[in-house]
Amino acid sequence: QKEVEQNSGPLSVPEGAIASLNCTYSDRGSQSFFWYRQYSGKSPELIMFIYSNGDKEDGRFTAQLNKASQYVSLLIRDSQPSDSATYLCAAPSQGGNTPLVFGKGTRLSVIA
Amino acid sequence: EPEVTQTPSHQVTQMGQEVILRCVPISNHLYFYWYRQILGQKVEFLVSFYNNEISEKSEIFDDQFSVERPDGSNFTLKIRSTKLEDSAMYFCASSINDSPLHFGNGTRLTVT
């Protein structure tokens, strides 16, 4: 059974700082990873996905994947109070188009 | 941008009653999912549906649960005899092949 692990936080960062969110996974064969943002009481919203080792940047967000060490991270530059949410890491349970397994999420608080 | 829509947003029911949660996936998507999230816990996979049949289901998805795609647009989750522990947010999601999941806004189910 694939496991996706995240530190539940809360992670507090000052406004304008870089927030670093980490996720580890148990299945070395995992190929794709997804970061979702979830505001309290709302549904998960896709932030980024990454398939290849290395970095992928999209605006203020950078996803980093290290398959050898089995971790994936999300960096948020110039953090804003509106970034305060729970960030969920997810990976397909058996690769390809199989259902996503989610981590418990890391709660991020950006302090103005 | 196309959205996954779910109705109702909040459903209150008594223990032992049947409930039907409704979803309209994004129109050109082929894979449909139900997830649930008990308050304060992780997002959990229930069932996936492709080509008019269940493709995968989790241990949570027992005989009390069923899914249907009664026409070309709706996708429903039925819980036959609700229990207190079925109280949760239920999210519908859809995707095209190997693409990230797009979630609806969820239905909050409260069983009293």
Tab-separated table of C-alpha atoms in Angstrom:
chain	number	residue	atom	x	y	z
A	1	GLN	CA	0.000	0.000	0.000
A	2	LYS	CA	1.522	3.281	-1.099
A	3	GLU	CA	2.061	5.806	1.678
A	4	VAL	CA	2.495	9.530	1.268
A	5	GLU	CA	3.799	11.259	4.356
A	6	GLN	CA	3.724	14.919	5.266
A	7	ASN	CA	4.491	16.904	8.394
A	8	SER	CA	1.117	18.184	9.564
A	9	GLY	CA	2.554	21.497	10.774
A	10	PRO	CA	1.531	24.159	11.321
A	11	LEU	CA	4.330	25.780	9.396
A	12	SER	CA	4.448	29.503	10.085
A	13	VAL	CA	6.360	31.887	7.847
A	14	PRO	CA	6.393	35.688	7.674
A	15	GLU	CA	4.881	37.425	4.688
A	16	GLY	CA	7.370	37.648	1.835
A	17	ALA	CA	9.419	34.647	2.962
A	18	ILE	CA	9.866	31.313	1.204
A	19	ALA	CA	7.661	28.507	2.489
A	20	SER	CA	9.056	24.993	2.024
A	21	LEU	CA	6.678	22.049	2.194
A	22	ASN	CA	7.944	18.483	2.080
A	23	CYS	CA	6.494	15.109	1.257
A	24	THR	CA	7.995	11.616	1.262
A	25	TYR	CA	6.588	8.529	-0.376
A	26	SER	CA	7.061	4.824	0.117
A	27	ASP	CA	6.779	3.438	-3.431
A	28	ARG	CA	10.038	3.814	-5.317
A	29	GLY	CA	8.159	3.155	-8.557
A	30	SER	CA	6.038	6.294	-8.228
A	31	GLN	CA	6.297	8.444	-11.321
A	32	SER	CA	4.060	11.442	-10.795
A	33	PHE	CA	3.250	13.726	-7.909
A	34	PHE	CA	0.663	16.368	-7.309
A	35	TRP	CA	0.364	19.299	-4.949
A	36	TYR	CA	-3.082	20.506	-3.990
A	37	ARG	CA	-4.061	23.458	-1.846
A	38	GLN	CA	-7.082	23.152	0.425
A	39	TYR	CA	-8.630	26.060	2.245
A	40	SER	CA	-10.640	25.191	5.332
A	41	GLY	CA	-13.997	23.695	4.389
A	42	LYS	CA	-13.197	23.783	0.677
A	43	SER	CA	-12.175	21.222	-1.918
A	44	PRO	CA	-8.585	20.475	-2.988
A	45	GLU	CA	-7.344	22.761	-5.736
A	46	LEU	CA	-4.483	21.677	-7.992
A	47	ILE	CA	-1.342	23.787	-7.618
A	48	MET	CA	1.267	21.818	-9.543
A	49	PHE	CA	2.249	18.377	-10.730
A	50	ILE	CA	5.679	16.999	-11.471
A	51	TYR	CA	6.808	13.850	-13.284
A	52	SER	CA	10.552	14.301	-13.759
A	53	ASN	CA	13.451	14.606	-11.352
A	54	GLY	CA	14.486	18.181	-10.701
A	55	ASP	CA	12.595	21.426	-10.434
A	56	LYS	CA	9.445	22.685	-12.087
A	57	GLU	CA	8.493	26.319	-11.693
A	58	ASP	CA	5.114	27.990	-12.114
A	59	GLY	CA	4.925	31.579	-10.968
A	60	ARG	CA	5.715	31.756	-7.248
A	61	PHE	CA	5.558	27.960	-6.924
A	62	THR	CA	8.390	25.489	-7.494
A	63	ALA	CA	7.965	21.749	-7.204
A	64	GLN	CA	11.083	19.664	-6.631
A	65	LEU	CA	11.291	15.915	-7.123
A	66	ASN	CA	14.104	13.647	-5.990
A	67	LYS	CA	13.223	10.070	-6.900
A	68	ALA	CA	16.435	8.620	-5.440
A	69	SER	CA	15.557	10.019	-2.017
A	70	GLN	CA	11.808	9.558	-2.511
A	71	TYR	CA	10.789	13.049	-1.631
A	72	VAL	CA	8.938	15.827	-3.337
A	73	SER	CA	8.728	19.391	-2.106
A	74	LEU	CA	6.851	22.570	-2.859
A	75	LEU	CA	8.444	25.986	-2.466
A	76	ILE	CA	6.299	29.093	-2.305
A	77	ARG	CA	8.232	32.294	-2.894
A	78	ASP	CA	7.090	35.689	-1.621
A	79	SER	CA	4.503	34.023	0.618
A	80	GLN	CA	1.263	35.937	1.069
A	81	PRO	CA	-1.379	35.656	3.799
A	82	SER	CA	-3.706	34.301	1.099
A	83	ASP	CA	-1.362	31.306	0.781
A	84	SER	CA	-2.410	30.222	4.276
A	85	ALA	CA	-4.027	26.835	3.703
A	86	THR	CA	-3.349	23.130	3.970
A	87	TYR	CA	-1.135	21.753	1.217
A	88	LEU	CA	-1.750	18.179	0.159
A	89	CYS	CA	0.785	15.959	-1.553
A	90	ALA	CA	-0.616	13.110	-3.666
A	91	ALA	CA	0.578	10.314	-5.912
A	92	PRO	CA	-1.238	7.663	-7.978
A	93	SER	CA	-1.724	4.497	-5.943
A	94	GLN	CA	-0.281	2.278	-8.681
A	95	GLY	CA	0.972	4.700	-11.286
A	96	GLY	CA	-0.686	5.883	-14.471
A	97	ASN	CA	-4.341	6.792	-14.171
A	98	THR	CA	-4.950	5.023	-10.862
A	99	PRO	CA	-6.592	6.840	-7.943
A	100	LEU	CA	-4.540	9.344	-5.997
A	101	VAL	CA	-3.325	8.622	-2.482
A	102	PHE	CA	-3.134	11.784	-0.399
A	103	GLY	CA	-0.932	12.743	2.481
A	104	LYS	CA	-2.490	14.252	5.582
A	105	GLY	CA	-1.411	17.706	4.449
A	106	THR	CA	0.736	20.443	5.920
A	107	ARG	CA	-1.000	23.480	7.335
A	108	LEU	CA	0.767	26.672	6.284
A	109	SER	CA	0.230	29.964	8.070
A	110	VAL	CA	1.671	33.120	6.505
A	111	ILE	CA	1.913	35.879	9.070
A	112	ALA	CA	1.420	39.454	7.857
B	1	GLU	CA	-12.949	27.244	-17.105
B	2	PRO	CA	-15.004	24.015	-16.928
B	3	GLU	CA	-15.886	22.859	-13.436
B	4	VAL	CA	-17.022	19.753	-11.633
B	5	THR	CA	-20.308	20.619	-9.940
B	6	GLN	CA	-21.781	18.844	-6.927
B	7	THR	CA	-25.199	19.013	-5.343
B	8	PRO	CA	-26.325	19.505	-2.691
B	9	SER	CA	-23.635	21.473	-0.908
B	10	HIS	CA	-24.907	20.244	2.456
B	11	GLN	CA	-27.074	17.222	3.217
B	12	VAL	CA	-28.418	16.377	6.653
B	13	THR	CA	-29.942	12.946	7.116
B	14	GLN	CA	-30.937	10.600	9.873
B	15	MET	CA	-29.062	7.413	10.586
B	16	GLY	CA	-30.382	4.547	8.478
B	17	GLN	CA	-31.689	6.751	5.681
B	18	GLU	CA	-30.527	6.580	2.082
B	19	VAL	CA	-28.743	9.524	0.516
B	20	ILE	CA	-27.755	10.278	-3.053
B	21	LEU	CA	-24.956	12.703	-3.761
B	22	ARG	CA	-24.843	14.131	-7.244
B	23	CYS	CA	-22.015	15.263	-9.459
B	24	VAL	CA	-21.672	16.615	-12.967
B	25	PRO	CA	-18.093	15.961	-14.132
B	26	ILE	CA	-16.315	18.078	-16.715
B	27	SER	CA	-17.877	17.178	-20.040
B	28	ASN	CA	-14.900	15.721	-21.929
B	29	HIS	CA	-13.485	13.851	-18.938
B	30	LEU	CA	-13.514	10.067	-18.955
B	31	TYR	CA	-12.536	9.072	-15.415
B	32	PHE	CA	-14.734	9.815	-12.432
B	33	TYR	CA	-14.009	9.489	-8.753
B	34	TRP	CA	-15.514	9.852	-5.329
B	35	TYR	CA	-13.372	10.768	-2.361
B	36	ARG	CA	-14.319	11.601	1.179
B	37	GLN	CA	-12.720	13.597	3.955
B	38	ILE	CA	-13.765	13.155	7.549
B	39	LEU	CA	-13.267	16.379	9.514
B	40	GLY	CA	-9.600	16.853	10.360
B	41	GLN	CA	-8.474	13.767	8.444
B	42	LYS	CA	-6.936	13.032	5.073
B	43	VAL	CA	-8.708	12.861	1.739
B	44	GLU	CA	-9.570	9.187	1.167
B	45	PHE	CA	-10.334	7.427	-2.085
B	46	LEU	CA	-13.684	5.653	-2.332
B	47	VAL	CA	-14.240	4.577	-5.921
B	48	SER	CA	-13.249	5.243	-9.519
B	49	PHE	CA	-15.455	4.799	-12.568
B	50	TYR	CA	-14.478	4.449	-16.202
B	51	ASN	CA	-16.277	3.243	-19.297
B	52	ASN	CA	-19.543	2.834	-17.375
B	53	GLU	CA	-18.163	0.567	-14.711
B	54	ILE	CA	-16.258	0.654	-11.453
B	55	SER	CA	-12.536	0.428	-12.158
B	56	GLU	CA	-11.305	0.483	-8.563
B	57	LYS	CA	-12.750	0.748	-5.104
B	58	SER	CA	-11.312	1.031	-1.623
B	59	GLU	CA	-12.112	-0.936	1.519
B	60	ILE	CA	-14.357	1.917	2.582
B	61	PHE	CA	-16.612	1.359	-0.440
B	62	ASP	CA	-18.607	-1.565	0.952
B	63	ASP	CA	-22.050	-2.888	0.027
B	64	GLN	CA	-23.706	0.201	1.474
B	65	PHE	CA	-22.220	2.321	-1.300
B	66	SER	CA	-23.018	2.351	-4.989
B	67	VAL	CA	-22.301	4.611	-7.939
B	68	GLU	CA	-24.162	5.265	-11.141
B	69	ARG	CA	-23.847	7.283	-14.280
B	70	PRO	CA	-27.533	7.340	-15.171
B	71	ASP	CA	-27.125	9.558	-18.236
B	72	GLY	CA	-24.345	11.260	-20.170
B	73	SER	CA	-23.671	13.921	-17.602
B	74	ASN	CA	-24.499	12.908	-14.020
B	75	PHE	CA	-22.446	10.725	-11.699
B	76	THR	CA	-24.029	9.751	-8.391
B	77	LEU	CA	-22.950	8.199	-5.116
B	78	LYS	CA	-25.621	6.422	-3.106
B	79	ILE	CA	-25.283	5.421	0.512
B	80	ARG	CA	-28.054	2.936	1.269
B	81	SER	CA	-28.290	3.085	5.054
B	82	THR	CA	-26.254	5.899	6.496
B	83	LYS	CA	-24.256	5.564	9.700
B	84	LEU	CA	-22.948	8.268	11.992
B	85	GLU	CA	-19.426	7.576	10.750
B	86	ASP	CA	-20.460	8.399	7.191
B	87	SER	CA	-20.509	12.073	8.188
B	88	ALA	CA	-17.836	13.706	6.037
B	89	MET	CA	-17.173	15.911	3.038
B	90	TYR	CA	-17.667	13.954	-0.143
B	91	PHE	CA	-15.761	15.126	-3.179
B	92	CYS	CA	-16.396	14.157	-6.760
B	93	ALA	CA	-13.483	14.448	-9.173
B	94	SER	CA	-12.878	13.819	-12.843
B	95	SER	CA	-9.944	13.606	-15.209
B	96	ILE	CA	-8.862	12.805	-18.745
B	97	ASN	CA	-6.179	10.128	-19.252
B	98	ASP	CA	-3.258	10.581	-16.856
B	99	SER	CA	-4.239	14.157	-16.161
B	100	PRO	CA	-4.581	15.691	-12.718
B	101	LEU	CA	-7.865	15.329	-10.907
B	102	HIS	CA	-10.273	18.243	-10.863
B	103	PHE	CA	-12.414	18.300	-7.753
B	104	GLY	CA	-15.910	19.595	-7.237
B	105	ASN	CA	-16.783	21.838	-4.289
B	106	GLY	CA	-17.957	18.902	-2.236
B	107	THR	CA	-21.069	17.854	-0.366
B	108	ARG	CA	-20.989	18.033	3.399
B	109	LEU	CA	-22.953	15.035	4.681
B	110	THR	CA	-24.137	15.156	8.268
B	111	VAL	CA	-25.715	12.010	9.693
B	112	THR	CA	-27.649	12.522	12.926
